[in-house]
Short mmCIF file of C-alpha atoms and ligand atoms in Angstrom, two decimals:
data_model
loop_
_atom_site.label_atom_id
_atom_site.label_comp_id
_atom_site.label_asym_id
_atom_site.label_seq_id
_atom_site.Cartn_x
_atom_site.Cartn_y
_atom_site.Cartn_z
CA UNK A 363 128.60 430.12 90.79
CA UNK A 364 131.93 429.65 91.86
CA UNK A 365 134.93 430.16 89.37
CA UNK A 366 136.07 426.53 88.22
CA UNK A 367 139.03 426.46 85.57
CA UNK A 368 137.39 422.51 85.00
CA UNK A 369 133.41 422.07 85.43
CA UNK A 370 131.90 418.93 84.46
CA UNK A 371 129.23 417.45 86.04
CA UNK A 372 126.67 414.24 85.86
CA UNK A 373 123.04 414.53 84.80
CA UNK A 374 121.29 411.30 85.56
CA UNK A 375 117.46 411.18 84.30
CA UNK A 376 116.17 409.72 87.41
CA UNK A 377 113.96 407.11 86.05
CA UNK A 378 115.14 403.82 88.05
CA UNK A 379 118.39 402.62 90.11
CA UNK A 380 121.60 403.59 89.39
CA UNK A 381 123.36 400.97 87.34
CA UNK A 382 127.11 400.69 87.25
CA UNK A 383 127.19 402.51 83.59
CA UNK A 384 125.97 405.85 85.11
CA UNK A 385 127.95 405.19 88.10
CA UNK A 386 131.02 404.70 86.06
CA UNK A 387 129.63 408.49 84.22
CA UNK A 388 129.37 410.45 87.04
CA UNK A 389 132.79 409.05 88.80
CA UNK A 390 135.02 409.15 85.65
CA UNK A 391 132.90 413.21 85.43
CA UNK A 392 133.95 413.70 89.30
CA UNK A 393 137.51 412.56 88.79
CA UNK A 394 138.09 415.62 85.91
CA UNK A 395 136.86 418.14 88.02
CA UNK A 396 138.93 417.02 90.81
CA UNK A 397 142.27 416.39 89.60
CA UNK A 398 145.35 418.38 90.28
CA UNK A 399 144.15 421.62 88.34
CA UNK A 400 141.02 422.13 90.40
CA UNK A 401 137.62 422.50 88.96
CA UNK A 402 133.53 421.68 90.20
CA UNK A 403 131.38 418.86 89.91
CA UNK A 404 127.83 419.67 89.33
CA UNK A 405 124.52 417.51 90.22
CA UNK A 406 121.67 418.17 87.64
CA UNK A 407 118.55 416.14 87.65
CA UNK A 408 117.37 415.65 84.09
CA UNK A 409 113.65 414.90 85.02
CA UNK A 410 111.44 416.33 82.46
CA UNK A 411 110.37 413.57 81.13
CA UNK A 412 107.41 413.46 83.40
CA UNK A 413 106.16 410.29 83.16
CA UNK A 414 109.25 407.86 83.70
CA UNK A 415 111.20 410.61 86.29
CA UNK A 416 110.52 409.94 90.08
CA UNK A 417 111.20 411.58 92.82
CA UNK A 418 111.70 408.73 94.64
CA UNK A 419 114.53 407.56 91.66
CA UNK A 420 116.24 411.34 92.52
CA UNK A 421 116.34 410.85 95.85
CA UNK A 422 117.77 407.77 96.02
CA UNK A 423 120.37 408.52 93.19
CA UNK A 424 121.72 411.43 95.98
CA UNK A 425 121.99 408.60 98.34
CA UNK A 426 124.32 406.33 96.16
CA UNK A 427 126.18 409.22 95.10
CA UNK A 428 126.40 410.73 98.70
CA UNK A 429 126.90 406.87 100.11
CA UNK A 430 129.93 406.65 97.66
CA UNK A 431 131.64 409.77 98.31
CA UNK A 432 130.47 411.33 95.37
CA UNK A 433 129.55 414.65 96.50
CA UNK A 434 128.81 417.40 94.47
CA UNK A 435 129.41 421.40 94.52
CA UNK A 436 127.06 422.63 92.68
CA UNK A 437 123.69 420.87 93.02
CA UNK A 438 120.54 419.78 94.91
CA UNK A 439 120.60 419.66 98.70
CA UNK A 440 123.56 422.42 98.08
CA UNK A 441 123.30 426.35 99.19
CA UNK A 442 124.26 428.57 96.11
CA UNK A 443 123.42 430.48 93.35
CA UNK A 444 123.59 428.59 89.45
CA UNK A 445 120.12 426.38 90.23
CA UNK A 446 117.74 425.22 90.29
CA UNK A 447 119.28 422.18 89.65
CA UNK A 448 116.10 420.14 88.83
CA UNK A 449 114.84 420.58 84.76
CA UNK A 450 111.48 420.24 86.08
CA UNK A 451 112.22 423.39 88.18
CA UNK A 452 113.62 425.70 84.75
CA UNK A 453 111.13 425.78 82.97
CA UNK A 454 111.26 429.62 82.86
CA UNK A 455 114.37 429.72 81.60
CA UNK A 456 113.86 427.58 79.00
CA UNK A 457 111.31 429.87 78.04
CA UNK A 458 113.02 432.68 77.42
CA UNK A 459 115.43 431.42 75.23
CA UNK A 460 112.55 429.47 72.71
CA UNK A 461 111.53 432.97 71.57
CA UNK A 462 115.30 433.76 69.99
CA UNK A 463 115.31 431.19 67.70
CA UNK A 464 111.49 431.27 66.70
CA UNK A 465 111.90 435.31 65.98
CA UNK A 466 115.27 434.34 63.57
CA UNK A 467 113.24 431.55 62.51
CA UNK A 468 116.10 428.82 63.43
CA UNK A 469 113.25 427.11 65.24
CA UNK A 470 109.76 426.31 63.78
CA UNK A 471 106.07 424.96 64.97
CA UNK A 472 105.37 421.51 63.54
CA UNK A 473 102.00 420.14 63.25
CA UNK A 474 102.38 417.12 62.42
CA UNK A 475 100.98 414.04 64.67
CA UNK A 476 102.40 411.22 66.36
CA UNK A 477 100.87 409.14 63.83
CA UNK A 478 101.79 410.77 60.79
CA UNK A 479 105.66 410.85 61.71
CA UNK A 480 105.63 407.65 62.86
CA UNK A 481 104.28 406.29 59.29
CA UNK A 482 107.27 408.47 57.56
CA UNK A 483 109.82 406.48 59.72
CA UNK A 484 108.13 403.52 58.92
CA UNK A 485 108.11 404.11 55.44
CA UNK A 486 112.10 405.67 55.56
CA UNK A 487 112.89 402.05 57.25
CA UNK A 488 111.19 400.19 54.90
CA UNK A 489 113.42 401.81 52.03
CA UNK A 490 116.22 401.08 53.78
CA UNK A 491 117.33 405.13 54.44
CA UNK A 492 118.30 405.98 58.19
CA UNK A 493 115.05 407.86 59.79
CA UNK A 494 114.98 411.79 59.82
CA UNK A 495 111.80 414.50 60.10
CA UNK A 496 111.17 415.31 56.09
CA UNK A 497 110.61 418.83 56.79
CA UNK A 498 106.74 418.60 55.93
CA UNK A 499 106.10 422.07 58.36
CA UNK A 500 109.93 423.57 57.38
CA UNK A 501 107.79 426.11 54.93
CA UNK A 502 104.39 427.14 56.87
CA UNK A 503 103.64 430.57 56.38
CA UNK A 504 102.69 432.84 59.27
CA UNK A 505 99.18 432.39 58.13
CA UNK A 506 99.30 429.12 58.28
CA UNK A 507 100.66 428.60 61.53
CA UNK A 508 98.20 430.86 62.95
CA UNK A 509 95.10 428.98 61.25
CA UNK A 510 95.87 425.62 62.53
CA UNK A 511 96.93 427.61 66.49
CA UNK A 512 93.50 428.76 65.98
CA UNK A 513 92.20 425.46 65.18
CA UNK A 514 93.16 424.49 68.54
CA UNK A 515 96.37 422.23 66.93
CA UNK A 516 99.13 422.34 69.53
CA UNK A 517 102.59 421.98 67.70
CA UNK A 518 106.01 421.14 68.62
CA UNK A 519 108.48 423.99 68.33
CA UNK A 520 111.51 422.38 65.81
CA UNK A 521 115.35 423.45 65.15
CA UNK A 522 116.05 424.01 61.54
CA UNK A 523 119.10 422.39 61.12
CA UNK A 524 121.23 424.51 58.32
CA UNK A 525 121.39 422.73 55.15
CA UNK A 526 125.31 421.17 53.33
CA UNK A 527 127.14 422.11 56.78
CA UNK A 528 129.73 419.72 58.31
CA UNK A 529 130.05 419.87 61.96
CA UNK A 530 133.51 419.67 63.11
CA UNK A 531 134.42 419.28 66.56
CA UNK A 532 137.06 417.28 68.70
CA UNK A 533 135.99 414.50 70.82
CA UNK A 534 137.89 414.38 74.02
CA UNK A 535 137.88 410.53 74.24
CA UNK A 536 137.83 409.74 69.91
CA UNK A 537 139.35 412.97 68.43
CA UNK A 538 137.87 414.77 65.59
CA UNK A 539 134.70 414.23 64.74
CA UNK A 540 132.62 415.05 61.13
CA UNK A 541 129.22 414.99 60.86
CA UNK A 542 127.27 416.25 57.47
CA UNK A 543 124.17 418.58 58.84
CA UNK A 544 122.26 416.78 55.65
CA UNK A 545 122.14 413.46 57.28
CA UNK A 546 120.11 414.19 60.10
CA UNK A 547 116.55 416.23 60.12
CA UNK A 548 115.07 418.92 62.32
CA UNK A 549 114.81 418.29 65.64
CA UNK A 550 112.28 418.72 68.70
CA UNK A 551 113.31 421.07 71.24
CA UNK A 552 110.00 421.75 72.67
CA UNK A 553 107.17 419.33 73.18
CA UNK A 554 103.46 419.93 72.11
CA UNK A 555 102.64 420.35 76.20
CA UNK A 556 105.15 422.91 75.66
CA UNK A 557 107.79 421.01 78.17
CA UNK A 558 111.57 421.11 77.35
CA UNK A 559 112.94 418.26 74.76
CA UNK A 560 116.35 416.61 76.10
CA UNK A 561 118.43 417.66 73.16
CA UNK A 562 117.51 421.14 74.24
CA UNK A 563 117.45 421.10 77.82
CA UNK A 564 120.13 418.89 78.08
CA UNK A 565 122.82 420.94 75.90
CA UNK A 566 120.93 424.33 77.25
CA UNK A 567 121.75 423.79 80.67
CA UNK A 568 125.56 422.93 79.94
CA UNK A 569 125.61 425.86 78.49
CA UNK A 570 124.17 428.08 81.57
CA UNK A 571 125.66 426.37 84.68
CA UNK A 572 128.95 427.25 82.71
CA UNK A 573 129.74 423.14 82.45
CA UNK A 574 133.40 423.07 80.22
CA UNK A 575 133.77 419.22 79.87
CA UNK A 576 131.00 416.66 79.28
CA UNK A 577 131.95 412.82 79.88
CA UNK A 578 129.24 410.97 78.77
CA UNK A 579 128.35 407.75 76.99
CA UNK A 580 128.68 406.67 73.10
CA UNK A 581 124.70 406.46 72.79
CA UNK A 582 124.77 410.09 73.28
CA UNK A 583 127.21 410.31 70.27
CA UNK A 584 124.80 411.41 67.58
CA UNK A 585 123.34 413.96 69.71
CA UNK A 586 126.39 415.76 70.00
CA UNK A 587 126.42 417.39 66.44
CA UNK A 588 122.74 418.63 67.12
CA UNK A 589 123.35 420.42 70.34
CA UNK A 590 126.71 421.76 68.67
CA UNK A 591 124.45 423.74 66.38
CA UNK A 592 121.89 424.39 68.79
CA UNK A 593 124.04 426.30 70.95
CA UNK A 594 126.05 427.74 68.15
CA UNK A 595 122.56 429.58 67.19
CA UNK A 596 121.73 430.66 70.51
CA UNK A 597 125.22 432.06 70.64
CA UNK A 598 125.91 429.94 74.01
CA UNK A 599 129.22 428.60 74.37
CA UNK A 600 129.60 424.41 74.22
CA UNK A 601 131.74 422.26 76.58
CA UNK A 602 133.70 420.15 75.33
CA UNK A 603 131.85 416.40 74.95
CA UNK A 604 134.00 413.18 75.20
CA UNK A 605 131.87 409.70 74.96
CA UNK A 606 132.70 406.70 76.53
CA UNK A 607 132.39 403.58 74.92
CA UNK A 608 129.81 401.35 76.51
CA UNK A 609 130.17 398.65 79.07
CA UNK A 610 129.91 395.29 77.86
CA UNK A 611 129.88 391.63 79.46
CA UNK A 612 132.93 389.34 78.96
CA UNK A 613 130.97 387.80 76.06
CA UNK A 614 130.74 391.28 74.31
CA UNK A 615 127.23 391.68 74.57
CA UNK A 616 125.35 394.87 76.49
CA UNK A 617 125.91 394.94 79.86
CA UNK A 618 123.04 392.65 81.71
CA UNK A 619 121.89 390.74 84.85
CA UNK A 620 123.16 387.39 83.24
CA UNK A 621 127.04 389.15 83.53
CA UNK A 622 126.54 389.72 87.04
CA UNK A 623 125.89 393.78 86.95
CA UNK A 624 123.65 394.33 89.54
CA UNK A 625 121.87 398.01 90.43
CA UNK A 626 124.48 399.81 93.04
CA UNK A 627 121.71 399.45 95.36
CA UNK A 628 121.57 395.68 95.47
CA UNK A 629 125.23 395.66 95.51
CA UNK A 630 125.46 397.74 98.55
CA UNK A 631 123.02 395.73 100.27
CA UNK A 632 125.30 392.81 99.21
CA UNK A 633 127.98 394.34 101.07
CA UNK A 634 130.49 395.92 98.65
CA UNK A 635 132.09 399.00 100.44
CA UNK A 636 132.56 402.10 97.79
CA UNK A 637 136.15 402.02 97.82
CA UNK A 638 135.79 398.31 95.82
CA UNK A 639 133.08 399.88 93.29
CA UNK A 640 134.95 403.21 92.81
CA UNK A 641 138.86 401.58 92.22
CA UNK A 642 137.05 399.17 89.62
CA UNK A 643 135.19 401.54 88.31
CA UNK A 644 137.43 404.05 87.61
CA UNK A 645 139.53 401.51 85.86
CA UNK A 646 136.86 400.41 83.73
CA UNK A 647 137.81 401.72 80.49
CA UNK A 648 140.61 404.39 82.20
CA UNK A 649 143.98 403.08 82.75
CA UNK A 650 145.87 403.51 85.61
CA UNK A 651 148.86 401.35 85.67
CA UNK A 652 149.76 399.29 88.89
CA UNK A 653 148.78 401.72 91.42
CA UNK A 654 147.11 399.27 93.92
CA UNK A 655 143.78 400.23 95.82
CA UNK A 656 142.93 404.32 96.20
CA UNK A 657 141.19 406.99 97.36
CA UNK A 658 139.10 409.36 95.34
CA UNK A 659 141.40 411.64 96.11
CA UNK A 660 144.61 409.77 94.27
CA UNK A 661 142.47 408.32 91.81
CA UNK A 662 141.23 411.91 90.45
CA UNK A 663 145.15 412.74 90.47
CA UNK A 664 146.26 410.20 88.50
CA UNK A 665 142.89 410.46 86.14
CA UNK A 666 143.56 411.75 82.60
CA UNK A 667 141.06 412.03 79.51
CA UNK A 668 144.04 410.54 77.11
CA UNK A 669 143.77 407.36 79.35
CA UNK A 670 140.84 406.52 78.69
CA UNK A 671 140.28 403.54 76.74
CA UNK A 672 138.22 403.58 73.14
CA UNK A 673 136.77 400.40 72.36
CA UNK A 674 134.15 398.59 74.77
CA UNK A 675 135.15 398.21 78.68
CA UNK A 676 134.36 394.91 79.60
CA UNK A 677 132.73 394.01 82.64
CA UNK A 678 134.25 391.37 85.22
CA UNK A 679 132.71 390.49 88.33
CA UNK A 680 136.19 388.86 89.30
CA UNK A 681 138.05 391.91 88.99
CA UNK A 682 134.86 393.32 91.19
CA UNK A 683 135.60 391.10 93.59
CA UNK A 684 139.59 391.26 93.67
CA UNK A 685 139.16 395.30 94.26
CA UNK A 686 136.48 394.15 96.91
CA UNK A 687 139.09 391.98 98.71
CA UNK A 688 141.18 394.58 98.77
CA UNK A 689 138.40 397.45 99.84
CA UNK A 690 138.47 394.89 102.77
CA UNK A 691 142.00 394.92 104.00
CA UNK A 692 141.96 398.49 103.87
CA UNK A 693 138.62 399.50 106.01
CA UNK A 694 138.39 400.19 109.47
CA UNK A 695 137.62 397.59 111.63
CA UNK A 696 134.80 399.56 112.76
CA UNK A 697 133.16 399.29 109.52
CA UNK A 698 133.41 395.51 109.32
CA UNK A 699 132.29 395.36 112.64
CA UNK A 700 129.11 396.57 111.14
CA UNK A 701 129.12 393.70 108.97
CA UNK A 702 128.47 391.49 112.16
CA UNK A 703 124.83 393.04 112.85
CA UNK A 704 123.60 390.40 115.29
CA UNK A 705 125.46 387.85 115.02
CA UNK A 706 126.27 386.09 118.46
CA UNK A 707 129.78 387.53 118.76
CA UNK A 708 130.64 388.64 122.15
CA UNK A 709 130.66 392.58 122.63
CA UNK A 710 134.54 392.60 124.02
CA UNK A 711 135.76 390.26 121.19
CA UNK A 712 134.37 391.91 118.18
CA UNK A 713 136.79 394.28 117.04
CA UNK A 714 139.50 391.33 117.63
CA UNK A 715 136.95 388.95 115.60
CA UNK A 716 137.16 391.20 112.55
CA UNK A 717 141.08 391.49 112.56
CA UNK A 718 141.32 387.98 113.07
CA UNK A 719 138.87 386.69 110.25
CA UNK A 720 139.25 390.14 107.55
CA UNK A 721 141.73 388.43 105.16
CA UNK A 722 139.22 385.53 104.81
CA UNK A 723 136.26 387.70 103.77
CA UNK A 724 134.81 389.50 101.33
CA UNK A 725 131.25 390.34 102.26
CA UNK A 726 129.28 390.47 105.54
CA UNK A 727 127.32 386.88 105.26
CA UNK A 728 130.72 385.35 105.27
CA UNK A 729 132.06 387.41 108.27
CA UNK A 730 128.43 386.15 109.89
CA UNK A 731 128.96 382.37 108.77
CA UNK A 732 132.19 382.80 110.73
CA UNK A 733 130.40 383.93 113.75
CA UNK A 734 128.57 381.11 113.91
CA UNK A 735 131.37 378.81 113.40
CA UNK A 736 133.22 379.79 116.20
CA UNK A 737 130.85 380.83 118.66
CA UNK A 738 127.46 378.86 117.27
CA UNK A 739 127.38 375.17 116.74
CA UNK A 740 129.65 373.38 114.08
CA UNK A 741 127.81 371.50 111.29
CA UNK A 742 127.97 367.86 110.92
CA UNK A 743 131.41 366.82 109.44
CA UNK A 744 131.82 365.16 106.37
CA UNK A 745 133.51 361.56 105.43
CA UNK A 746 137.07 363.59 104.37
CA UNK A 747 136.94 365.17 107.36
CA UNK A 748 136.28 362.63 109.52
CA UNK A 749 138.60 360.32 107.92
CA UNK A 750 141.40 363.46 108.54
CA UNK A 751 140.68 363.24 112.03
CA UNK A 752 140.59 359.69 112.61
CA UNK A 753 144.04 360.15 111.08
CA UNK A 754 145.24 362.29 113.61
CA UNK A 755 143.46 360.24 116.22
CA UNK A 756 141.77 360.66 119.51
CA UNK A 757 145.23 360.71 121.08
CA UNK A 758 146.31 363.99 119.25
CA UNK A 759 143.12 365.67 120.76
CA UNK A 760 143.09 364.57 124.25
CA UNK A 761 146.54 365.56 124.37
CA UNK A 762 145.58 369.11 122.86
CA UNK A 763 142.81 368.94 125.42
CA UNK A 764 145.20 368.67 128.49
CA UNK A 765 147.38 371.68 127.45
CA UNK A 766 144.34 374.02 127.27
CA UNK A 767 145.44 376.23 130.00
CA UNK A 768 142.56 378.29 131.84
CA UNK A 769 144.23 381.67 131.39
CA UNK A 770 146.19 381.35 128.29
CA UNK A 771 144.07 379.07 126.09
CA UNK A 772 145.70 376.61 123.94
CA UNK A 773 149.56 377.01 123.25
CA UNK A 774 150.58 375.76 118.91
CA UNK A 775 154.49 376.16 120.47
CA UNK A 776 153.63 373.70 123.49
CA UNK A 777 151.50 371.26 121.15
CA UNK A 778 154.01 370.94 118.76
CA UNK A 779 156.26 370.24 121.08
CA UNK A 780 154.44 368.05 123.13
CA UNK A 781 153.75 366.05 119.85
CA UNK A 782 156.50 366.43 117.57
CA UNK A 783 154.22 367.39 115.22
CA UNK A 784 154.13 370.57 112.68
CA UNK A 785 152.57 371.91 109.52
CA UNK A 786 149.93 370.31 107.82
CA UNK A 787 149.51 367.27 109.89
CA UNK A 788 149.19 369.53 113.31
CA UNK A 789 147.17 372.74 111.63
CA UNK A 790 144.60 370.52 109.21
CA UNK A 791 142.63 368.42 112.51
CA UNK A 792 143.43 371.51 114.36
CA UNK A 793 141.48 373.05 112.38
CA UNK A 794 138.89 371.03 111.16
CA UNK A 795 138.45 370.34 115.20
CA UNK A 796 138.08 374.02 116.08
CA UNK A 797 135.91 374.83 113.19
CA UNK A 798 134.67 372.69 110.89
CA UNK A 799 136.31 373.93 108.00
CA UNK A 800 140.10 372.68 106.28
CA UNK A 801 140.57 376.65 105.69
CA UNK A 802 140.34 380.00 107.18
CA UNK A 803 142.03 382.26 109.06
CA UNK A 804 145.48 382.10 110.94
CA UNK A 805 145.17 379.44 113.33
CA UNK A 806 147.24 381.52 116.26
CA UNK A 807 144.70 384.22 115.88
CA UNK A 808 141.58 382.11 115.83
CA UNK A 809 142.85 380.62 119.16
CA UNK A 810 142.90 384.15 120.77
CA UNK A 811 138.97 384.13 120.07
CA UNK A 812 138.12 381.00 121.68
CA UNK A 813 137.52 380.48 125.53
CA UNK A 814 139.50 377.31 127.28
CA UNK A 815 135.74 376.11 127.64
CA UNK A 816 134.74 376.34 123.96
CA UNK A 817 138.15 375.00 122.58
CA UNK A 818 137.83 371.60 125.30
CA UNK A 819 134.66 371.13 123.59
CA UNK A 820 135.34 371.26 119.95
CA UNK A 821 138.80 369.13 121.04
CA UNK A 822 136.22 366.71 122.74
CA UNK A 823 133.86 366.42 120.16
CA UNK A 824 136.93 365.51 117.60
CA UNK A 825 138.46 363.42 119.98
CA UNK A 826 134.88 361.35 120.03
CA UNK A 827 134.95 361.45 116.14
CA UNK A 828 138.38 360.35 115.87
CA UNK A 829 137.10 357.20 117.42
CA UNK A 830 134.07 356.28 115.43
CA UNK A 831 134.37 354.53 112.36
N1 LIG B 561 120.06 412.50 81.25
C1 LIG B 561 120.92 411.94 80.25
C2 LIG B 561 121.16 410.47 80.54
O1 LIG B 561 120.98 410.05 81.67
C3 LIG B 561 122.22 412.70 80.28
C4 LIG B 561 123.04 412.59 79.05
C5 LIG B 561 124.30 413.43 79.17
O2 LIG B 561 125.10 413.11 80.04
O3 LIG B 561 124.42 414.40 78.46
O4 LIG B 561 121.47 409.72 79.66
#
């Protein structure tokens, strides 16, 4: 393990896509460890709940993270000492540390069945008192225990949570935190199969890999106190938890498909580069000030725990979109010119095409619909159109048409001159003439992409509508 002054680190239970909430975990968790005082960002897979973990889910969880920039140092698919880095995979060590608090008797076998525990919550509901485990095996005697093993009864292994404490501890995002031990009962930490419970697991493995700061969400809030005194009785140290309130829509309500969060998978395939996703991200509930687009690299700089926000971060797909416009104007052309795949833009012209047409789009089916504006067909027009180039007239076009030149296309200095006109009235039938369309990009640089044939044509074609009625 190497010596980090700041380790945090993201533990995503791979059980489906990534959703912006985790994403938002395991940046904000990235951006600690990386700021000005150094530190590591671990990976760990929390998969031992066996039936809803994949592989498949862990997998492609490394290929978000690894597709965003997110890399890790300590981790899966990393050389080093400190792993494994799968729960599935730790079992033994898990096991060696159960027998400390059985022999102390902080940690207890409890018999009782799905069934039964589920009719005490029931029944705790139903009276209106918050759910806890009443303790029914706290007193077994050894005897006991050892009839029912021998009765073939496989029990959970519980913590005994000390009675009339208060745990104190400070909360790096909500300050200090109180929580009466009486209020909440003993806890699982090993399964009847005898597999690892999260609150153990989870708070063990902080604990091992040497983790100092733990940015997680608020539903994790009430866990916190539990894996305080967990630790504190197998005399492992604690990080230091902060919890981040939860994303919401702009109605308040959890975050959901109807507000327009979609897994980072589909919005990858949608075409949002990481830079858009990370610079929103990171601002979702962390304030940065007016610092414009960034790398991870400023970002984690400028990141501070103080900053970050405590009431509900509300998610905007506009602001999404805003950082994605500006994701745009900042990446290499030869990324966008990814973005044309196969659309029927000519080999030599497509690094011009995407400087040309960048400030217009935001995702790659509108880079595409451009393609095959200017070098497909042009739709139909419709009435407002044609009734703005039946303004102009057919004169204005065939005029345009004669000043094509065969080497240096059409001149906007000579046709303005030629006829006297400028602004609006030249660009809009210009445009609407060359593509279709009343807006887009720069007319001079649109120009530059069309051959003297193709421009002739469209001015042709308007010239013809121009004269229809
Ligand atoms: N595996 C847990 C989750 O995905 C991790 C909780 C934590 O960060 O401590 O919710």
């Amino acid at each position: 393990m190497q010596s980090c002054p700041i380790k945090t680190r993201f533990a995503p239970s791979p059980t489906g896509l990534m959703h912006l909430g985790n994403l938002r975990t395991a940046l904000f968790n990235l951006l600690l460890a990386r700021g000005p005082a150094g530190g590591c960002f671990v990976l760990r897979i929390e998969d031992t709940d066996r039936e809803r973990s994949s592989a498949w889910a862990a997998t492609a969880l490394m290929q978000e993270l690894l597709w965003l920039g997110l890399d890790w140092d300590e981790g899966p698919q990393r050389a080093g000492p400190g792993g494994p880095w799968r729960q599935s995979e730790r079992a033994a060590l898990y096991a060696e540390l159960y027998p400390r608090l059985e022999q102390s008797r902080q940690a207890y076998p409890c018999f009782c069945s799905d069934r039964e525990l589920q009719y005490q919550r029931e029944a705790q509901l139903a009276a209106r008192q918050p759910p806890r485990y009443l303790g029914t095996c706290r007193r077994l005697t050894d005897a006991e225990i050892r009839a029912r093993r021998g009765r073939g009864e496989r029990p959970t292994l519980r913590f005994r949570v000390p009675a009339g404490r208060t745990v104190v501890y400070s909360d790096l995002v909500r300050g200090e935190q109180h929580a009466a031990t009486d209020e909440f009962g003993d806890f699982i930490i090993r399964r009847a199969d005898a597999s690892a419970a999260f609150l153990f697991c989870n708070a063990v493995d902080d604990a091992l890999m040497g983790i100092t700061h733990v940015l997680r969400g608020e539903d994790h809030l009430a866990n916190t106190p539990r894996q305080l005194l967990l630790l504190e009785a197998l005399g492992l140290r604690a990080p230091r938890y902060g919890h981040l309130p939860m994303i919401v829509g702009l109605d308040g309500a959890p975050l959901a498909k109807r507000h327009g969060s979609r897994s980072v998978a589909a919005l990858r395939e949608a075409g949002y580069l990481p830079g858009a996703l990370l610079n929103y991200l990171a601002r979702l509930g962390h304030a940065y000030g007016d610092i414009g687009l960034q790398g991870l690299k400023e970002l984690a700089y400028a990141f501070e725990v103080q900053r970050i926000g405590r009431s509900p971060a509300h998610f905007d797909p506009q602001q999404l979109d805003y950082w994605q416009q500006q994701a745009v104007a900042d990446a290499p052309a030869a990324v966008l010119e990814t973005w044309l795949g196969g659309a029927r833009v000519p080999a030599e012209q497509r690094r011009r095409f995407v400087e040309v047409l960048r400030a217009n789009v935001r995702f790659p089916n509108e880079l595409q619909d451009w393609a095959e504006r200017i070098y497909g067909s042009l739709p139909p027009p419709d009435e407002s159109a044609r009734e703005i180039l039946r303004g102009a007239g057919a004169e204005f076009f065939e005029t345009a048409l004669h000043l094509v030149d065969e080497d240096g296309g059409l001149s906007l200095q000579r046709l303005r001159q030629v006829t006297g006109l400028r602004g609006r009235s030249l660009f809009l039938p210009l445009r609407l003439a060359l593509t279709g369309e009343p807006h887009g990009p720069e007319l001079a640089g649109l120009l530059m992409l069309m051959s003297p044939q193709r421009l002739r044509e469209r001015l042709r074609r308007a010239g013809e509508l121009a004269r229809t009625r």
